Amino acid sequence: MNDPNPTPAEAPVDEALTTLEFTLNGDRVVVATRPSRTLLEVLRYDLDMVGTRQGCDEGDCGACTVLIDGRAQLSCLTLALLVAGKSVETAESLAGAPRMDPLLDAFDRCNAGQCGFCTPGMLMSATALLRENAQPTRRQIQQALSGNLCRCTGYGAIFRAVELAADIHAGKTARDEELAGPSVLPPALPVPKERKP
Ligand code: FES
Ligand code: FES
């Protein structure tokens, strides 16, 4: 059987397809794929789940981070067949029913997604952190995201977004004003004096 979805850089390979079954964002999926494919390739090229980024493709940037059975893992270094029977979560899961994950709201409010290339990987590393530690310190956030590179170097906004998401999860809102910072609105114009007729 020919591979119906070759990745962009690869020439057709005479490799028999095999069936892979796993849970993707809560749904059971069955896909015919080549045994040599990585999980990243299966997600993007066999399942059209393009939220997971293909950055360096060699384990350096973290853009391809997904959760496998709840743990943050690099999908570019994971052979797809190894997730058979497991649960895989991608960034798409954060926007799904029943409600949007507070991390998305927080990234938006803190302007943490600049070009957005690293954002899905950041979101998944942060998701794994917040499930394990609902109120992480700044240092713990930095450590949890240390494998995720941001070429736009917007780390400060990203760290603040994770803190805000933790506060939203906890039902706190105290940090909102702090995050908003000083007002950028110009001072009010003087009220014009009434003209005499
Ligand atoms: S694409 Fe996987 S670490 Fe860069
Ligand atoms: S927002 Fe551009 S690479 Fe991180």
mmCIF file of C-alpha atoms and ligand atoms in Angstrom:
data_model
loop_
_atom_site.group_PDB
_atom_site.id
_atom_site.type_symbol
_atom_site.label_atom_id
_atom_site.label_comp_id
_atom_site.label_asym_id
_atom_site.label_seq_id
_atom_site.Cartn_x
_atom_site.Cartn_y
_atom_site.Cartn_z
ATOM 1 C CA MET A 1 0.000 0.000 0.000
ATOM 2 C CA ASN A 2 1.424 3.412 -0.936
ATOM 3 C CA ASP A 3 1.657 6.086 1.719
ATOM 4 C CA PRO A 4 -1.140 8.562 0.936
ATOM 5 C CA ASN A 5 0.447 11.327 3.004
ATOM 6 C CA PRO A 6 4.197 11.642 2.489
ATOM 7 C CA THR A 7 5.815 14.366 4.562
ATOM 8 C CA PRO A 8 7.049 17.327 2.481
ATOM 9 C CA ALA A 9 10.743 16.503 2.648
ATOM 10 C CA GLU A 10 10.628 12.800 2.108
ATOM 11 C CA ALA A 11 10.663 10.755 -1.045
ATOM 12 C CA PRO A 12 8.110 7.959 -1.250
ATOM 13 C CA VAL A 13 9.357 4.998 0.741
ATOM 14 C CA ASP A 14 8.431 1.430 0.085
ATOM 15 C CA GLU A 15 7.405 0.678 3.635
ATOM 16 C CA ALA A 16 4.290 -1.233 4.565
ATOM 17 C CA LEU A 17 1.683 0.693 6.484
ATOM 18 C CA THR A 18 0.720 -0.409 9.930
ATOM 19 C CA THR A 19 -2.309 0.383 12.047
ATOM 20 C CA LEU A 20 -1.885 2.614 15.067
ATOM 21 C CA GLU A 21 -4.629 3.111 17.630
ATOM 22 C CA PHE A 22 -4.509 5.641 20.463
ATOM 23 C CA THR A 23 -6.553 8.330 22.177
ATOM 24 C CA LEU A 24 -6.149 11.832 20.797
ATOM 25 C CA ASN A 25 -7.626 14.694 22.785
ATOM 26 C CA GLY A 26 -10.167 12.339 24.311
ATOM 27 C CA ASP A 27 -11.187 10.597 21.089
ATOM 28 C CA ARG A 28 -10.084 7.153 19.970
ATOM 29 C CA VAL A 29 -8.253 7.321 16.648
ATOM 30 C CA VAL A 30 -7.106 4.569 14.323
ATOM 31 C CA VAL A 31 -4.645 5.539 11.615
ATOM 32 C CA ALA A 32 -2.684 3.656 8.956
ATOM 33 C CA THR A 33 0.871 4.921 9.024
ATOM 34 C CA ARG A 34 4.451 3.960 8.315
ATOM 35 C CA PRO A 35 6.260 2.336 11.261
ATOM 36 C CA SER A 36 9.189 4.746 10.957
ATOM 37 C CA ARG A 37 7.091 7.845 11.484
ATOM 38 C CA THR A 38 7.389 10.022 14.542
ATOM 39 C CA LEU A 39 4.357 11.037 16.541
ATOM 40 C CA LEU A 40 4.823 14.572 15.198
ATOM 41 C CA GLU A 41 4.611 13.308 11.619
ATOM 42 C CA VAL A 42 1.536 11.213 12.342
ATOM 43 C CA LEU A 43 -0.210 14.147 14.016
ATOM 44 C CA ARG A 44 0.589 16.629 11.248
ATOM 45 C CA TYR A 45 0.638 14.531 8.076
ATOM 46 C CA ASP A 46 -1.646 11.584 8.781
ATOM 47 C CA LEU A 47 -4.213 13.268 11.026
ATOM 48 C CA ASP A 48 -4.005 16.913 9.877
ATOM 49 C CA MET A 49 -3.522 18.058 13.471
ATOM 50 C CA VAL A 50 -1.221 20.945 12.614
ATOM 51 C CA GLY A 51 -1.397 22.738 15.964
ATOM 52 C CA THR A 52 1.718 20.841 17.044
ATOM 53 C CA ARG A 53 4.665 22.663 15.464
ATOM 54 C CA GLN A 54 7.500 21.108 13.518
ATOM 55 C CA GLY A 55 10.436 23.260 14.527
ATOM 56 C CA CYS A 56 13.949 21.847 14.732
ATOM 57 C CA ASP A 57 12.756 18.229 14.383
ATOM 58 C CA GLU A 58 15.651 17.088 16.531
ATOM 59 C CA GLY A 59 14.694 17.705 20.135
ATOM 60 C CA ASP A 60 16.104 21.179 20.661
ATOM 61 C CA CYS A 61 13.216 23.666 20.531
ATOM 62 C CA GLY A 62 10.184 22.172 22.313
ATOM 63 C CA ALA A 63 7.738 23.436 19.673
ATOM 64 C CA CYS A 64 6.424 19.902 19.152
ATOM 65 C CA THR A 65 5.623 19.271 22.837
ATOM 66 C CA VAL A 66 2.491 17.211 23.496
ATOM 67 C CA LEU A 67 1.239 15.333 26.533
ATOM 68 C CA ILE A 68 1.522 11.553 26.487
ATOM 69 C CA ASP A 69 -0.426 10.028 29.353
ATOM 70 C CA GLY A 70 -0.264 13.452 30.983
ATOM 71 C CA ARG A 71 3.490 13.992 30.685
ATOM 72 C CA ALA A 72 5.069 16.629 28.448
ATOM 73 C CA GLN A 73 7.057 14.882 25.703
ATOM 74 C CA LEU A 74 8.721 15.864 22.447
ATOM 75 C CA SER A 75 6.668 14.382 19.632
ATOM 76 C CA CYS A 76 9.520 14.782 17.127
ATOM 77 C CA LEU A 77 11.604 12.320 19.153
ATOM 78 C CA THR A 78 8.782 9.876 19.866
ATOM 79 C CA LEU A 79 8.208 6.999 17.508
ATOM 80 C CA ALA A 80 4.489 7.049 16.790
ATOM 81 C CA LEU A 81 3.992 3.351 17.426
ATOM 82 C CA LEU A 82 5.094 3.894 21.026
ATOM 83 C CA VAL A 83 1.843 5.748 21.805
ATOM 84 C CA ALA A 84 -0.333 2.750 20.872
ATOM 85 C CA GLY A 85 -3.062 2.494 23.498
ATOM 86 C CA LYS A 86 -1.958 5.729 25.188
ATOM 87 C CA SER A 87 -3.527 9.131 25.601
ATOM 88 C CA VAL A 88 -2.074 12.013 23.579
ATOM 89 C CA GLU A 89 -3.097 15.632 24.138
ATOM 90 C CA THR A 90 -2.231 18.496 21.807
ATOM 91 C CA ALA A 91 -2.836 22.238 21.980
ATOM 92 C CA GLU A 92 -6.135 21.742 20.144
ATOM 93 C CA SER A 93 -7.514 20.111 23.289
ATOM 94 C CA LEU A 94 -7.270 23.392 25.216
ATOM 95 C CA ALA A 95 -9.848 25.103 23.030
ATOM 96 C CA GLY A 96 -12.296 22.219 22.990
ATOM 97 C CA ALA A 97 -15.494 21.550 24.885
ATOM 98 C CA PRO A 98 -16.693 22.039 27.507
ATOM 99 C CA ARG A 99 -14.811 25.332 27.880
ATOM 100 C CA MET A 100 -11.690 27.158 26.838
ATOM 101 C CA ASP A 101 -8.707 26.497 29.062
ATOM 102 C CA PRO A 102 -7.694 29.546 31.154
ATOM 103 C CA LEU A 103 -4.194 29.259 29.685
ATOM 104 C CA LEU A 104 -5.486 30.459 26.311
ATOM 105 C CA ASP A 105 -7.230 33.406 27.923
ATOM 106 C CA ALA A 106 -4.119 34.232 29.937
ATOM 107 C CA PHE A 107 -1.799 34.040 26.909
ATOM 108 C CA ASP A 108 -4.142 36.383 25.081
ATOM 109 C CA ARG A 109 -4.426 38.876 27.944
ATOM 110 C CA CYS A 110 -0.657 38.949 28.517
ATOM 111 C CA ASN A 111 0.251 39.151 24.813
ATOM 112 C CA ALA A 112 2.290 36.003 25.325
ATOM 113 C CA GLY A 113 1.758 34.631 21.832
ATOM 114 C CA GLN A 114 3.815 36.880 19.577
ATOM 115 C CA CYS A 115 4.527 35.158 16.253
ATOM 116 C CA GLY A 116 2.880 32.151 17.912
ATOM 117 C CA PHE A 117 5.247 29.507 16.604
ATOM 118 C CA CYS A 118 6.389 28.297 20.007
ATOM 119 C CA THR A 119 2.994 28.805 21.653
ATOM 120 C CA PRO A 120 1.477 25.296 21.311
ATOM 121 C CA GLY A 121 4.570 23.730 22.872
ATOM 122 C CA MET A 122 4.614 26.339 25.635
ATOM 123 C CA LEU A 123 0.925 25.712 26.319
ATOM 124 C CA MET A 124 1.401 21.967 26.655
ATOM 125 C CA SER A 125 4.430 22.262 28.946
ATOM 126 C CA ALA A 126 2.478 24.758 31.060
ATOM 127 C CA THR A 127 -0.555 22.457 31.125
ATOM 128 C CA ALA A 128 1.549 19.601 32.475
ATOM 129 C CA LEU A 129 3.030 21.923 35.105
ATOM 130 C CA LEU A 130 -0.297 23.340 36.306
ATOM 131 C CA ARG A 131 -1.850 19.889 36.631
ATOM 132 C CA GLU A 132 0.997 18.855 38.867
ATOM 133 C CA ASN A 133 1.470 22.151 40.700
ATOM 134 C CA ALA A 134 -1.535 24.487 40.744
ATOM 135 C CA GLN A 135 0.364 27.485 42.128
ATOM 136 C CA PRO A 136 3.915 27.311 40.778
ATOM 137 C CA THR A 137 6.522 29.901 41.618
ATOM 138 C CA ARG A 138 8.150 31.943 38.842
ATOM 139 C CA ARG A 139 11.237 29.754 39.216
ATOM 140 C CA GLN A 140 9.194 26.565 38.809
ATOM 141 C CA ILE A 141 7.524 27.995 35.701
ATOM 142 C CA GLN A 142 10.920 28.878 34.239
ATOM 143 C CA GLN A 143 12.162 25.362 34.905
ATOM 144 C CA ALA A 144 9.052 23.725 33.418
ATOM 145 C CA LEU A 145 9.348 25.796 30.233
ATOM 146 C CA SER A 146 13.127 25.637 29.988
ATOM 147 C CA GLY A 147 12.936 23.174 27.081
ATOM 148 C CA ASN A 148 10.671 25.465 25.056
ATOM 149 C CA LEU A 149 12.524 28.075 23.032
ATOM 150 C CA CYS A 150 10.866 31.310 21.952
ATOM 151 C CA ARG A 151 12.537 32.984 19.017
ATOM 152 C CA CYS A 152 10.587 36.149 19.712
ATOM 153 C CA THR A 153 12.165 36.115 23.203
ATOM 154 C CA GLY A 154 8.885 36.984 24.866
ATOM 155 C CA TYR A 155 9.605 34.923 27.956
ATOM 156 C CA GLY A 156 8.463 37.524 30.482
ATOM 157 C CA ALA A 157 4.964 37.699 29.002
ATOM 158 C CA ILE A 158 4.815 33.901 28.763
ATOM 159 C CA PHE A 159 5.776 33.432 32.417
ATOM 160 C CA ARG A 160 3.210 36.054 33.483
ATOM 161 C CA ALA A 161 0.568 34.269 31.426
ATOM 162 C CA VAL A 162 1.201 30.985 33.226
ATOM 163 C CA GLU A 163 0.958 32.796 36.572
ATOM 164 C CA LEU A 164 -2.300 34.410 35.507
ATOM 165 C CA ALA A 165 -3.695 31.060 34.337
ATOM 166 C CA ALA A 166 -2.837 29.590 37.750
ATOM 167 C CA ASP A 167 -4.712 32.447 39.416
ATOM 168 C CA ILE A 168 -7.708 32.021 37.131
ATOM 169 C CA HIS A 169 -7.742 28.302 37.920
ATOM 170 C CA ALA A 170 -7.643 29.146 41.630
ATOM 171 C CA GLY A 171 -10.431 31.684 41.312
ATOM 172 C CA LYS A 172 -8.131 34.608 42.158
ATOM 173 C CA THR A 173 -8.216 37.796 40.177
ATOM 174 C CA ALA A 174 -5.895 39.932 42.252
ATOM 175 C CA ARG A 175 -3.130 39.755 39.716
ATOM 176 C CA ASP A 176 -5.170 41.251 36.895
ATOM 177 C CA GLU A 177 -4.509 44.877 37.835
ATOM 178 C CA GLU A 178 -0.843 44.172 38.335
ATOM 179 C CA LEU A 179 -0.653 42.575 34.894
ATOM 180 C CA ALA A 180 -2.509 45.418 33.280
ATOM 181 C CA GLY A 181 0.280 47.799 34.327
ATOM 182 C CA PRO A 182 0.021 51.561 34.099
ATOM 183 C CA SER A 183 -2.633 52.983 31.875
ATOM 184 C CA VAL A 184 -1.512 53.704 28.323
ATOM 185 C CA LEU A 185 -4.404 56.032 27.676
ATOM 186 C CA PRO A 186 -3.378 59.653 27.037
ATOM 187 C CA PRO A 187 -4.424 62.193 29.675
ATOM 188 C CA ALA A 188 -7.878 63.636 29.235
ATOM 189 C CA LEU A 189 -8.074 66.747 27.072
ATOM 190 C CA PRO A 190 -8.880 69.982 28.907
ATOM 191 C CA VAL A 191 -12.528 70.879 28.878
ATOM 192 C CA PRO A 192 -12.987 73.843 26.521
ATOM 193 C CA LYS A 193 -14.255 77.038 28.125
ATOM 194 C CA GLU A 194 -17.666 78.104 27.139
ATOM 195 C CA ARG A 195 -17.547 80.722 24.451
ATOM 196 C CA LYS A 196 -19.392 83.849 24.991
ATOM 197 C CA PRO A 197 -21.982 84.443 22.340
HETATM 198 S S1 FES B 1 10.469 20.126 16.743
HETATM 199 FE FE1 FES B 1 10.656 18.773 18.421
HETATM 200 S S2 FES B 1 12.059 19.746 19.756
HETATM 201 FE FE2 FES B 1 12.013 21.042 17.997
HETATM 202 S S1 FES B 2 6.188 33.775 20.061
HETATM 203 FE FE1 FES B 2 7.478 33.682 18.311
HETATM 204 S S2 FES B 2 8.761 32.011 18.712
HETATM 205 FE FE2 FES B 2 7.730 32.314 20.557
#
